[in-house]
mmCIF file of C-alpha atoms and ligand atoms in Angstrom:
data_model
loop_
_atom_site.group_PDB
_atom_site.id
_atom_site.type_symbol
_atom_site.label_atom_id
_atom_site.label_comp_id
_atom_site.label_asym_id
_atom_site.label_seq_id
_atom_site.Cartn_x
_atom_site.Cartn_y
_atom_site.Cartn_z
ATOM 1 C CA UNK A 1 102.028 101.796 105.870
ATOM 2 C CA UNK A 2 100.581 101.698 102.368
ATOM 3 C CA UNK A 3 102.670 99.407 100.188
ATOM 4 C CA UNK A 4 104.537 98.012 103.231
ATOM 5 C CA UNK A 5 101.829 96.303 105.264
ATOM 6 C CA UNK A 6 101.543 92.627 104.391
ATOM 7 C CA UNK A 7 99.090 90.808 106.711
ATOM 8 C CA UNK A 8 102.067 88.904 108.174
ATOM 9 C CA UNK A 9 103.359 92.063 109.885
ATOM 10 C CA UNK A 10 100.018 92.985 111.427
ATOM 11 C CA UNK A 11 99.360 89.405 112.516
ATOM 12 C CA UNK A 12 102.703 89.314 114.349
ATOM 13 C CA UNK A 13 102.163 92.733 115.961
ATOM 14 C CA UNK A 14 98.574 92.007 117.032
ATOM 15 C CA UNK A 15 99.457 88.582 118.414
ATOM 16 C CA UNK A 16 102.224 90.236 120.448
ATOM 17 C CA UNK A 17 99.734 92.622 122.083
ATOM 18 C CA UNK A 18 99.833 95.575 119.684
ATOM 19 C CA UNK A 19 97.366 96.731 117.041
ATOM 20 C CA UNK A 20 97.842 95.667 113.428
ATOM 21 C CA UNK A 21 97.492 98.166 110.603
ATOM 22 C CA UNK A 22 96.608 98.099 106.938
ATOM 23 C CA UNK A 23 97.452 101.080 104.740
ATOM 24 C CA UNK A 24 94.666 100.729 102.194
ATOM 25 C CA UNK A 25 95.441 103.760 100.004
ATOM 26 C CA UNK A 26 96.377 101.709 96.946
ATOM 27 C CA UNK A 27 94.056 98.752 97.580
ATOM 28 C CA UNK A 28 90.836 97.877 95.780
ATOM 29 C CA UNK A 29 87.790 96.869 97.875
ATOM 30 C CA UNK A 30 88.517 93.211 97.009
ATOM 31 C CA UNK A 31 92.148 93.490 98.178
ATOM 32 C CA UNK A 32 91.018 95.140 101.422
ATOM 33 C CA UNK A 33 88.590 92.266 102.064
ATOM 34 C CA UNK A 34 91.303 89.701 101.272
ATOM 35 C CA UNK A 35 93.770 91.420 103.645
ATOM 36 C CA UNK A 36 91.208 91.356 106.460
ATOM 37 C CA UNK A 37 90.315 87.721 105.812
ATOM 38 C CA UNK A 38 93.975 86.704 105.946
ATOM 39 C CA UNK A 39 94.515 88.716 109.149
ATOM 40 C CA UNK A 40 91.494 87.151 110.876
ATOM 41 C CA UNK A 41 92.586 83.668 109.860
ATOM 42 C CA UNK A 42 95.716 84.097 111.983
ATOM 43 C CA UNK A 43 94.799 86.602 114.691
ATOM 44 C CA UNK A 44 91.822 87.579 116.815
ATOM 45 C CA UNK A 45 93.627 90.767 117.857
ATOM 46 C CA UNK A 46 92.702 94.338 116.905
ATOM 47 C CA UNK A 47 93.664 96.085 113.677
ATOM 48 C CA UNK A 48 93.126 99.426 112.032
ATOM 49 C CA UNK A 49 92.685 100.279 108.376
ATOM 50 C CA UNK A 50 94.007 103.576 107.070
ATOM 51 C CA UNK A 51 92.872 105.758 104.182
ATOM 52 C CA UNK A 52 94.178 109.020 102.772
ATOM 53 C CA UNK A 53 91.605 111.785 102.393
ATOM 54 C CA UNK A 54 91.675 112.651 98.669
ATOM 55 C CA UNK A 55 93.112 115.992 97.588
ATOM 56 C CA UNK A 56 91.210 118.207 95.136
ATOM 57 C CA UNK A 57 91.904 117.298 91.495
ATOM 58 C CA UNK A 58 95.465 118.388 90.647
ATOM 59 C CA UNK A 59 96.233 121.302 88.349
ATOM 60 C CA UNK A 60 97.815 119.732 85.242
ATOM 61 C CA UNK A 61 100.562 121.486 83.272
ATOM 62 C CA UNK A 62 101.428 119.382 80.184
ATOM 63 C CA UNK A 63 104.716 121.213 79.491
ATOM 64 C CA UNK A 64 105.996 120.899 83.068
ATOM 65 C CA UNK A 65 104.898 117.248 83.111
ATOM 66 C CA UNK A 66 106.797 116.583 79.874
ATOM 67 C CA UNK A 67 110.003 117.958 81.486
ATOM 68 C CA UNK A 68 109.405 115.752 84.533
ATOM 69 C CA UNK A 69 108.852 112.668 82.358
ATOM 70 C CA UNK A 70 112.102 113.398 80.498
ATOM 71 C CA UNK A 71 113.929 113.664 83.828
ATOM 72 C CA UNK A 72 112.469 110.358 85.022
ATOM 73 C CA UNK A 73 113.531 108.642 81.806
ATOM 74 C CA UNK A 74 117.139 109.272 82.922
ATOM 75 C CA UNK A 75 116.423 107.072 85.968
ATOM 76 C CA UNK A 76 114.210 104.358 84.538
ATOM 77 C CA UNK A 77 112.046 103.363 81.580
ATOM 78 C CA UNK A 78 110.435 106.050 79.399
ATOM 79 C CA UNK A 79 107.277 107.382 81.070
ATOM 80 C CA UNK A 80 104.199 107.469 78.820
ATOM 81 C CA UNK A 81 101.939 110.485 79.390
ATOM 82 C CA UNK A 82 99.015 108.271 80.476
ATOM 83 C CA UNK A 83 100.946 107.028 83.541
ATOM 84 C CA UNK A 84 99.620 110.126 85.296
ATOM 85 C CA UNK A 85 95.976 109.025 84.875
ATOM 86 C CA UNK A 86 93.800 106.842 87.124
ATOM 87 C CA UNK A 87 96.507 106.364 89.735
ATOM 88 C CA UNK A 88 94.243 105.772 92.759
ATOM 89 C CA UNK A 89 91.286 103.459 93.478
ATOM 90 C CA UNK A 90 87.841 104.977 94.096
ATOM 91 C CA UNK A 91 87.736 106.516 97.612
ATOM 92 C CA UNK A 92 84.003 106.031 98.226
ATOM 93 C CA UNK A 93 84.209 102.351 97.307
ATOM 94 C CA UNK A 94 87.210 101.968 99.630
ATOM 95 C CA UNK A 95 85.242 103.602 102.471
ATOM 96 C CA UNK A 96 82.401 101.103 101.990
ATOM 97 C CA UNK A 97 84.920 98.226 101.998
ATOM 98 C CA UNK A 98 86.271 99.517 105.314
ATOM 99 C CA UNK A 99 82.806 99.581 106.874
ATOM 100 C CA UNK A 100 82.139 96.045 105.623
ATOM 101 C CA UNK A 101 85.440 94.848 107.141
ATOM 102 C CA UNK A 102 84.459 96.176 110.605
ATOM 103 C CA UNK A 103 87.916 96.830 111.993
ATOM 104 C CA UNK A 104 88.353 98.100 115.546
ATOM 105 C CA UNK A 105 89.686 101.400 114.160
ATOM 106 C CA UNK A 106 89.656 103.319 110.895
ATOM 107 C CA UNK A 107 92.391 105.923 110.658
ATOM 108 C CA UNK A 108 92.749 108.909 108.372
ATOM 109 C CA UNK A 109 95.613 110.989 107.087
ATOM 110 C CA UNK A 110 95.816 114.179 104.949
ATOM 111 C CA UNK A 111 92.507 115.580 106.192
ATOM 112 C CA UNK A 112 89.150 114.639 107.692
ATOM 113 C CA UNK A 113 86.537 112.100 106.659
ATOM 114 C CA UNK A 114 83.236 113.531 105.361
ATOM 115 C CA UNK A 115 80.594 113.831 108.147
ATOM 116 C CA UNK A 116 78.350 111.175 106.543
ATOM 117 C CA UNK A 117 81.156 108.614 106.666
ATOM 118 C CA UNK A 118 81.985 109.557 110.272
ATOM 119 C CA UNK A 119 78.319 108.919 111.148
ATOM 120 C CA UNK A 120 78.412 105.513 109.408
ATOM 121 C CA UNK A 121 81.614 104.582 111.236
ATOM 122 C CA UNK A 122 80.113 105.515 114.601
ATOM 123 C CA UNK A 123 76.882 103.649 113.847
ATOM 124 C CA UNK A 124 78.999 100.553 113.154
ATOM 125 C CA UNK A 125 80.892 100.931 116.445
ATOM 126 C CA UNK A 126 84.198 101.654 114.677
ATOM 127 C CA UNK A 127 86.606 104.170 116.234
ATOM 128 C CA UNK A 128 88.188 106.974 114.182
ATOM 129 C CA UNK A 129 91.868 107.799 114.746
ATOM 130 C CA UNK A 130 92.763 110.994 112.837
ATOM 131 C CA UNK A 131 96.350 111.899 111.952
ATOM 132 C CA UNK A 132 97.316 115.508 112.721
ATOM 133 C CA UNK A 133 100.620 117.286 112.109
ATOM 134 C CA UNK A 134 99.693 120.571 113.837
ATOM 135 C CA UNK A 135 97.729 121.598 116.919
ATOM 136 C CA UNK A 136 95.085 123.220 114.689
ATOM 137 C CA UNK A 137 94.618 120.000 112.694
ATOM 138 C CA UNK A 138 94.223 118.059 115.957
ATOM 139 C CA UNK A 139 91.557 120.498 117.191
ATOM 140 C CA UNK A 140 89.713 120.272 113.872
ATOM 141 C CA UNK A 141 89.776 116.462 114.000
ATOM 142 C CA UNK A 142 88.383 116.406 117.530
ATOM 143 C CA UNK A 143 85.620 118.813 116.505
ATOM 144 C CA UNK A 144 84.782 116.537 113.544
ATOM 145 C CA UNK A 145 84.281 113.570 115.864
ATOM 146 C CA UNK A 146 87.654 111.788 115.988
ATOM 147 C CA UNK A 147 88.036 109.351 118.883
ATOM 148 C CA UNK A 148 91.831 109.723 119.050
ATOM 149 C CA UNK A 149 94.523 111.867 117.436
ATOM 150 C CA UNK A 150 97.664 110.429 115.876
ATOM 151 C CA UNK A 151 100.189 113.249 116.369
ATOM 152 C CA UNK A 152 102.693 112.816 113.564
ATOM 153 C CA UNK A 153 106.049 114.529 114.051
ATOM 154 C CA UNK A 154 108.312 115.547 111.185
ATOM 155 C CA UNK A 155 110.718 112.711 112.086
ATOM 156 C CA UNK A 156 108.189 110.216 110.720
ATOM 157 C CA UNK A 157 108.937 107.988 107.776
ATOM 158 C CA UNK A 158 106.613 108.104 104.789
ATOM 159 C CA UNK A 159 104.233 110.871 103.840
ATOM 160 C CA UNK A 160 103.469 113.783 106.101
ATOM 161 C CA UNK A 161 99.793 114.008 106.896
ATOM 162 C CA UNK A 162 99.419 117.769 106.436
ATOM 163 C CA UNK A 163 95.810 118.645 105.633
ATOM 164 C CA UNK A 164 97.143 121.287 103.224
ATOM 165 C CA UNK A 165 99.531 119.502 100.875
ATOM 166 C CA UNK A 166 101.436 122.740 100.185
ATOM 167 C CA UNK A 167 102.251 123.276 103.876
ATOM 168 C CA UNK A 168 103.906 119.894 104.514
ATOM 169 C CA UNK A 169 107.470 121.236 104.606
ATOM 170 C CA UNK A 170 106.819 124.605 106.264
ATOM 171 C CA UNK A 171 104.751 123.015 109.050
ATOM 172 C CA UNK A 172 107.269 120.230 109.747
ATOM 173 C CA UNK A 173 107.267 120.123 113.558
ATOM 174 C CA UNK A 174 109.307 117.742 115.698
ATOM 175 C CA UNK A 175 107.349 115.331 117.908
ATOM 176 C CA UNK A 176 108.909 116.627 121.166
ATOM 177 C CA UNK A 177 107.321 120.041 120.588
ATOM 178 C CA UNK A 178 104.140 118.860 118.868
ATOM 179 C CA UNK A 179 103.020 116.045 121.174
ATOM 180 C CA UNK A 180 102.588 117.851 124.525
ATOM 181 C CA UNK A 181 100.853 120.767 122.806
ATOM 182 C CA UNK A 182 98.414 118.456 121.015
ATOM 183 C CA UNK A 183 97.770 116.679 124.337
ATOM 184 C CA UNK A 184 97.015 120.053 125.940
ATOM 185 C CA UNK A 185 94.722 121.106 123.085
ATOM 186 C CA UNK A 186 92.395 118.095 122.877
ATOM 187 C CA UNK A 187 90.489 115.999 125.389
ATOM 188 C CA UNK A 188 90.681 112.712 123.472
ATOM 189 C CA UNK A 189 93.619 110.243 123.618
ATOM 190 C CA UNK A 190 96.720 111.002 121.562
ATOM 191 C CA UNK A 191 98.903 108.444 119.787
ATOM 192 C CA UNK A 192 102.510 109.555 119.169
ATOM 193 C CA UNK A 193 104.113 108.878 115.783
ATOM 194 C CA UNK A 194 107.507 109.751 114.349
ATOM 195 C CA UNK A 195 110.988 108.513 115.184
ATOM 196 C CA UNK A 196 109.848 105.987 117.802
ATOM 197 C CA UNK A 197 111.911 102.828 117.443
ATOM 198 C CA UNK A 198 113.089 101.854 120.915
ATOM 199 C CA UNK A 199 111.930 101.727 124.530
ATOM 200 C CA UNK A 200 113.465 105.125 125.337
ATOM 201 C CA UNK A 201 111.298 106.838 122.742
ATOM 202 C CA UNK A 202 108.179 104.950 123.869
ATOM 203 C CA UNK A 203 108.787 106.035 127.472
ATOM 204 C CA UNK A 204 109.421 109.640 126.396
ATOM 205 C CA UNK A 205 106.210 109.733 124.336
ATOM 206 C CA UNK A 206 104.172 108.405 127.255
ATOM 207 C CA UNK A 207 105.755 110.995 129.585
ATOM 208 C CA UNK A 208 104.889 113.740 127.097
ATOM 209 C CA UNK A 209 101.234 112.751 127.339
ATOM 210 C CA UNK A 210 100.688 110.101 124.674
ATOM 211 C CA UNK A 211 98.324 107.214 125.438
ATOM 212 C CA UNK A 212 100.007 104.957 122.878
ATOM 213 C CA UNK A 213 102.653 105.037 120.168
ATOM 214 C CA UNK A 214 102.641 104.226 116.486
ATOM 215 C CA UNK A 215 105.780 102.562 115.161
ATOM 216 C CA UNK A 216 106.413 102.535 111.417
ATOM 217 C CA UNK A 217 110.034 102.398 110.290
ATOM 218 C CA UNK A 218 110.999 100.592 113.508
ATOM 219 C CA UNK A 219 109.146 97.492 112.280
ATOM 220 C CA UNK A 220 110.329 97.543 108.682
ATOM 221 C CA UNK A 221 113.405 95.352 109.171
ATOM 222 C CA UNK A 222 111.377 92.515 110.719
ATOM 223 C CA UNK A 223 111.067 89.496 108.404
ATOM 224 C CA UNK A 224 107.263 89.822 108.540
ATOM 225 C CA UNK A 225 107.461 93.227 106.813
ATOM 226 C CA UNK A 226 108.824 91.472 103.697
ATOM 227 C CA UNK A 227 110.743 94.509 102.507
ATOM 228 C CA UNK A 228 113.077 94.248 99.493
ATOM 229 C CA UNK A 229 116.464 93.173 100.927
ATOM 230 C CA UNK A 230 118.261 96.283 99.654
ATOM 231 C CA UNK A 231 115.717 98.556 101.401
ATOM 232 C CA UNK A 232 115.942 96.685 104.725
ATOM 233 C CA UNK A 233 119.750 96.734 104.590
ATOM 234 C CA UNK A 234 119.857 100.456 103.827
ATOM 235 C CA UNK A 235 117.674 101.312 106.841
ATOM 236 C CA UNK A 236 120.381 99.880 109.101
ATOM 237 C CA UNK A 237 122.898 102.344 107.636
ATOM 238 C CA UNK A 238 120.726 105.450 107.487
ATOM 239 C CA UNK A 239 121.584 108.205 109.973
ATOM 240 C CA UNK A 240 118.927 110.808 110.850
ATOM 241 C CA UNK A 241 120.367 113.387 108.414
ATOM 242 C CA UNK A 242 120.431 110.821 105.623
ATOM 243 C CA UNK A 243 116.650 111.081 105.261
ATOM 244 C CA UNK A 244 114.787 114.067 103.867
ATOM 245 C CA UNK A 245 111.316 115.261 102.953
ATOM 246 C CA UNK A 246 110.828 114.776 99.239
ATOM 247 C CA UNK A 247 108.000 115.127 96.720
ATOM 248 C CA UNK A 248 109.966 113.238 94.105
ATOM 249 C CA UNK A 249 108.084 109.930 94.404
ATOM 250 C CA UNK A 250 104.449 110.957 94.674
ATOM 251 C CA UNK A 251 104.083 114.738 94.476
ATOM 252 C CA UNK A 252 103.244 114.866 98.202
ATOM 253 C CA UNK A 253 105.983 115.411 100.758
ATOM 254 C CA UNK A 254 107.254 112.318 102.548
ATOM 255 C CA UNK A 255 110.406 111.373 104.419
ATOM 256 C CA UNK A 256 112.654 109.001 102.483
ATOM 257 C CA UNK A 257 116.263 107.846 102.390
ATOM 258 C CA UNK A 258 118.463 110.315 100.478
ATOM 259 C CA UNK A 259 119.237 108.081 97.542
ATOM 260 C CA UNK A 260 120.839 109.100 94.265
ATOM 261 C CA UNK A 261 117.407 109.714 92.716
ATOM 262 C CA UNK A 262 116.070 111.693 95.691
ATOM 263 C CA UNK A 263 119.136 113.940 95.747
ATOM 264 C CA UNK A 264 119.124 114.468 91.980
ATOM 265 C CA UNK A 265 115.434 115.402 92.117
ATOM 266 C CA UNK A 266 116.222 117.983 94.818
ATOM 267 C CA UNK A 267 118.931 119.681 92.756
ATOM 268 C CA UNK A 268 118.100 123.242 91.622
ATOM 269 C CA UNK A 269 118.430 122.107 87.981
ATOM 270 C CA UNK A 270 115.852 119.319 88.281
ATOM 271 C CA UNK A 271 112.304 119.982 87.066
ATOM 272 C CA UNK A 272 109.711 120.195 89.874
ATOM 273 C CA UNK A 273 107.703 117.017 90.459
ATOM 274 C CA UNK A 274 104.177 116.818 89.079
ATOM 275 C CA UNK A 275 101.372 117.276 91.637
ATOM 276 C CA UNK A 276 100.005 114.381 93.683
ATOM 277 C CA UNK A 277 98.967 111.792 92.572
ATOM 278 C CA UNK A 278 100.262 112.371 89.024
ATOM 279 C CA UNK A 279 103.895 112.070 90.127
ATOM 280 C CA UNK A 280 103.085 108.767 91.841
ATOM 281 C CA UNK A 281 101.920 107.437 88.498
ATOM 282 C CA UNK A 282 104.921 108.866 86.647
ATOM 283 C CA UNK A 283 107.459 107.210 89.017
ATOM 284 C CA UNK A 284 105.789 103.798 89.013
ATOM 285 C CA UNK A 285 107.876 102.217 86.260
ATOM 286 C CA UNK A 286 111.140 103.425 87.817
ATOM 287 C CA UNK A 287 110.110 102.207 91.269
ATOM 288 C CA UNK A 288 109.098 98.790 89.979
ATOM 289 C CA UNK A 289 112.294 98.419 87.961
ATOM 290 C CA UNK A 290 114.398 99.436 90.985
ATOM 291 C CA UNK A 291 112.822 96.686 93.104
ATOM 292 C CA UNK A 292 113.350 94.089 90.365
ATOM 293 C CA UNK A 293 116.997 95.160 89.999
ATOM 294 C CA UNK A 294 117.507 95.534 93.799
ATOM 295 C CA UNK A 295 118.794 99.033 93.005
ATOM 296 C CA UNK A 296 118.540 101.025 96.222
ATOM 297 C CA UNK A 297 119.521 104.323 94.564
ATOM 298 C CA UNK A 298 116.240 104.421 92.605
ATOM 299 C CA UNK A 299 114.035 102.621 95.101
ATOM 300 C CA UNK A 300 111.263 104.367 97.009
ATOM 301 C CA UNK A 301 112.611 103.888 100.511
ATOM 302 C CA UNK A 302 110.398 105.724 103.011
ATOM 303 C CA UNK A 303 112.223 106.003 106.307
ATOM 304 C CA UNK A 304 111.923 107.963 109.533
ATOM 305 C CA UNK A 305 114.833 109.703 111.217
ATOM 306 C CA UNK A 306 115.223 106.785 113.652
ATOM 307 C CA UNK A 307 115.734 104.283 110.802
ATOM 308 C CA UNK A 308 119.084 103.086 112.124
ATOM 309 C CA UNK A 309 117.416 101.987 115.367
ATOM 310 C CA UNK A 310 115.114 99.581 113.500
ATOM 311 C CA UNK A 311 115.971 96.027 114.451
ATOM 312 C CA UNK A 312 116.214 92.989 112.184
ATOM 313 C CA UNK A 313 114.227 90.751 114.558
ATOM 314 C CA UNK A 314 110.808 89.105 114.462
ATOM 315 C CA UNK A 315 108.098 91.753 114.895
ATOM 316 C CA UNK A 316 106.788 90.112 118.085
ATOM 317 C CA UNK A 317 110.211 90.449 119.708
ATOM 318 C CA UNK A 318 110.387 94.105 118.673
ATOM 319 C CA UNK A 319 106.946 94.805 120.183
ATOM 320 C CA UNK A 320 107.770 92.994 123.442
ATOM 321 C CA UNK A 321 111.173 94.712 123.622
ATOM 322 C CA UNK A 322 109.676 98.175 123.120
ATOM 323 C CA UNK A 323 107.202 97.681 125.914
ATOM 324 C CA UNK A 324 109.566 95.942 128.367
ATOM 325 C CA UNK A 325 112.294 98.569 127.923
ATOM 326 C CA UNK A 326 109.789 101.427 128.257
ATOM 327 C CA UNK A 327 108.199 99.874 131.348
ATOM 328 C CA UNK A 328 111.635 99.515 132.946
ATOM 329 C CA UNK A 329 112.412 103.171 132.298
ATOM 330 C CA UNK A 330 109.016 104.275 133.602
ATOM 331 C CA UNK A 331 109.304 102.027 136.647
ATOM 332 C CA UNK A 332 106.064 100.169 135.971
HETATM 333 C C1 LIG B 1 106.709 102.770 104.258
HETATM 334 C C2 LIG B 1 105.761 103.681 104.966
HETATM 335 C C3 LIG B 1 104.471 103.835 104.486
HETATM 336 C C4 LIG B 1 103.560 104.668 105.156
HETATM 337 N N1 LIG B 1 102.291 104.772 104.673
HETATM 338 C C5 LIG B 1 101.353 105.447 105.401
HETATM 339 C C6 LIG B 1 99.985 105.438 105.020
HETATM 340 O O1 LIG B 1 99.600 104.861 104.011
HETATM 341 N N2 LIG B 1 99.109 106.091 105.806
HETATM 342 C C7 LIG B 1 99.481 106.736 106.979
HETATM 343 O O2 LIG B 1 98.629 107.268 107.681
HETATM 344 N N3 LIG B 1 100.785 106.797 107.325
HETATM 345 C C8 LIG B 1 101.712 106.154 106.586
HETATM 346 N N4 LIG B 1 103.021 106.166 106.986
HETATM 347 C C9 LIG B 1 103.398 106.976 108.159
HETATM 348 C C10 LIG B 1 103.163 106.190 109.438
HETATM 349 O O3 LIG B 1 101.784 106.072 109.673
HETATM 350 C C11 LIG B 1 103.788 106.882 110.654
HETATM 351 O O4 LIG B 1 103.360 108.218 110.744
HETATM 352 C C12 LIG B 1 105.294 106.844 110.607
HETATM 353 O O5 LIG B 1 105.774 105.620 110.139
HETATM 354 C C13 LIG B 1 105.833 107.089 112.006
HETATM 355 O O6 LIG B 1 107.182 107.422 111.957
HETATM 356 P P1 LIG B 1 108.357 106.328 111.976
HETATM 357 O O7 LIG B 1 108.375 105.766 110.609
HETATM 358 O O8 LIG B 1 109.558 107.129 112.293
HETATM 359 O O9 LIG B 1 107.999 105.304 113.021
HETATM 360 C C14 LIG B 1 103.955 105.364 106.322
HETATM 361 C C15 LIG B 1 105.260 105.209 106.802
HETATM 362 C C16 LIG B 1 106.156 104.380 106.148
HETATM 363 C C17 LIG B 1 107.552 104.233 106.705
#
């Protein structure tokens, strides 16, 4: 979970028998190395590092962007034009940092790694877990050499991994329909993601053919996730319909809590968000100010539809509870 993956969370999860995870999208090679060093100081368990496959350069429309910046100035500080530039670290340098870190797994989202990088990963003995949101994406990932598919249902918190950014909303498929069909379509293991936050959902995912589950929002209220207090508190009050897919924070569609800002941005009178990653740059000042002010209505609060099931307990207890409850239900 990029931006919500302090080493403390992964250390607790890995030491409890799960796999830690680092969302490296926004991290420089030096920060990736520091994260890994901190993790290894406290855990000898497995971890994965995740990268987003870059989109083609966005089409820029200065007039539309000016309207968007004016809109954002109603919600936070004025947004200088240059906030849309240089938003992301260099992808190739990040890939090399991942290889140097030698995690058990490298995972991808929003597309497929280039063949040369896949070859380097394999030569280093690192497994590739590829996120897919459709059966076709899962098939393409298997054909490109993925070792496992992460089937991401539309319930999931955070960004949808659609290979085609424009299709994220129209291809939003629930995990109950997606998972068994992905399992039927590929011959590699499938990890279920989206709306899994208790033992019932873990058991259901395993029955539907998953080999493992990925829990995001369900871990966010643990103290090790170090979320802003207002965000953690809001998760406990967020019903499934109180989340929605929005492009208002980054320009790519992701599931977030329906805050005042998210709802205003969805109104027919609001200007459309700038493309990814320009919008991410434009919203930065507002997002930072919201965290400083503990103002949940302007905060970027990614959340899955099972947010209310997330427990405010140590991450190790959550992991043990998920497995024990699922095992009881499955009779194993
Ligand atoms: C705060 C947050 C950040 C996320 N960042 C990433 C990311 O950087 N890369 C990625 O592959 N998935 C990311 N996701 C999506 C998760 O990998 C996963 O698909 C999702 O959390 C599963 O649904 P759930 O939140 O209902 O458990 C993020 C999710 C959240 C909640």
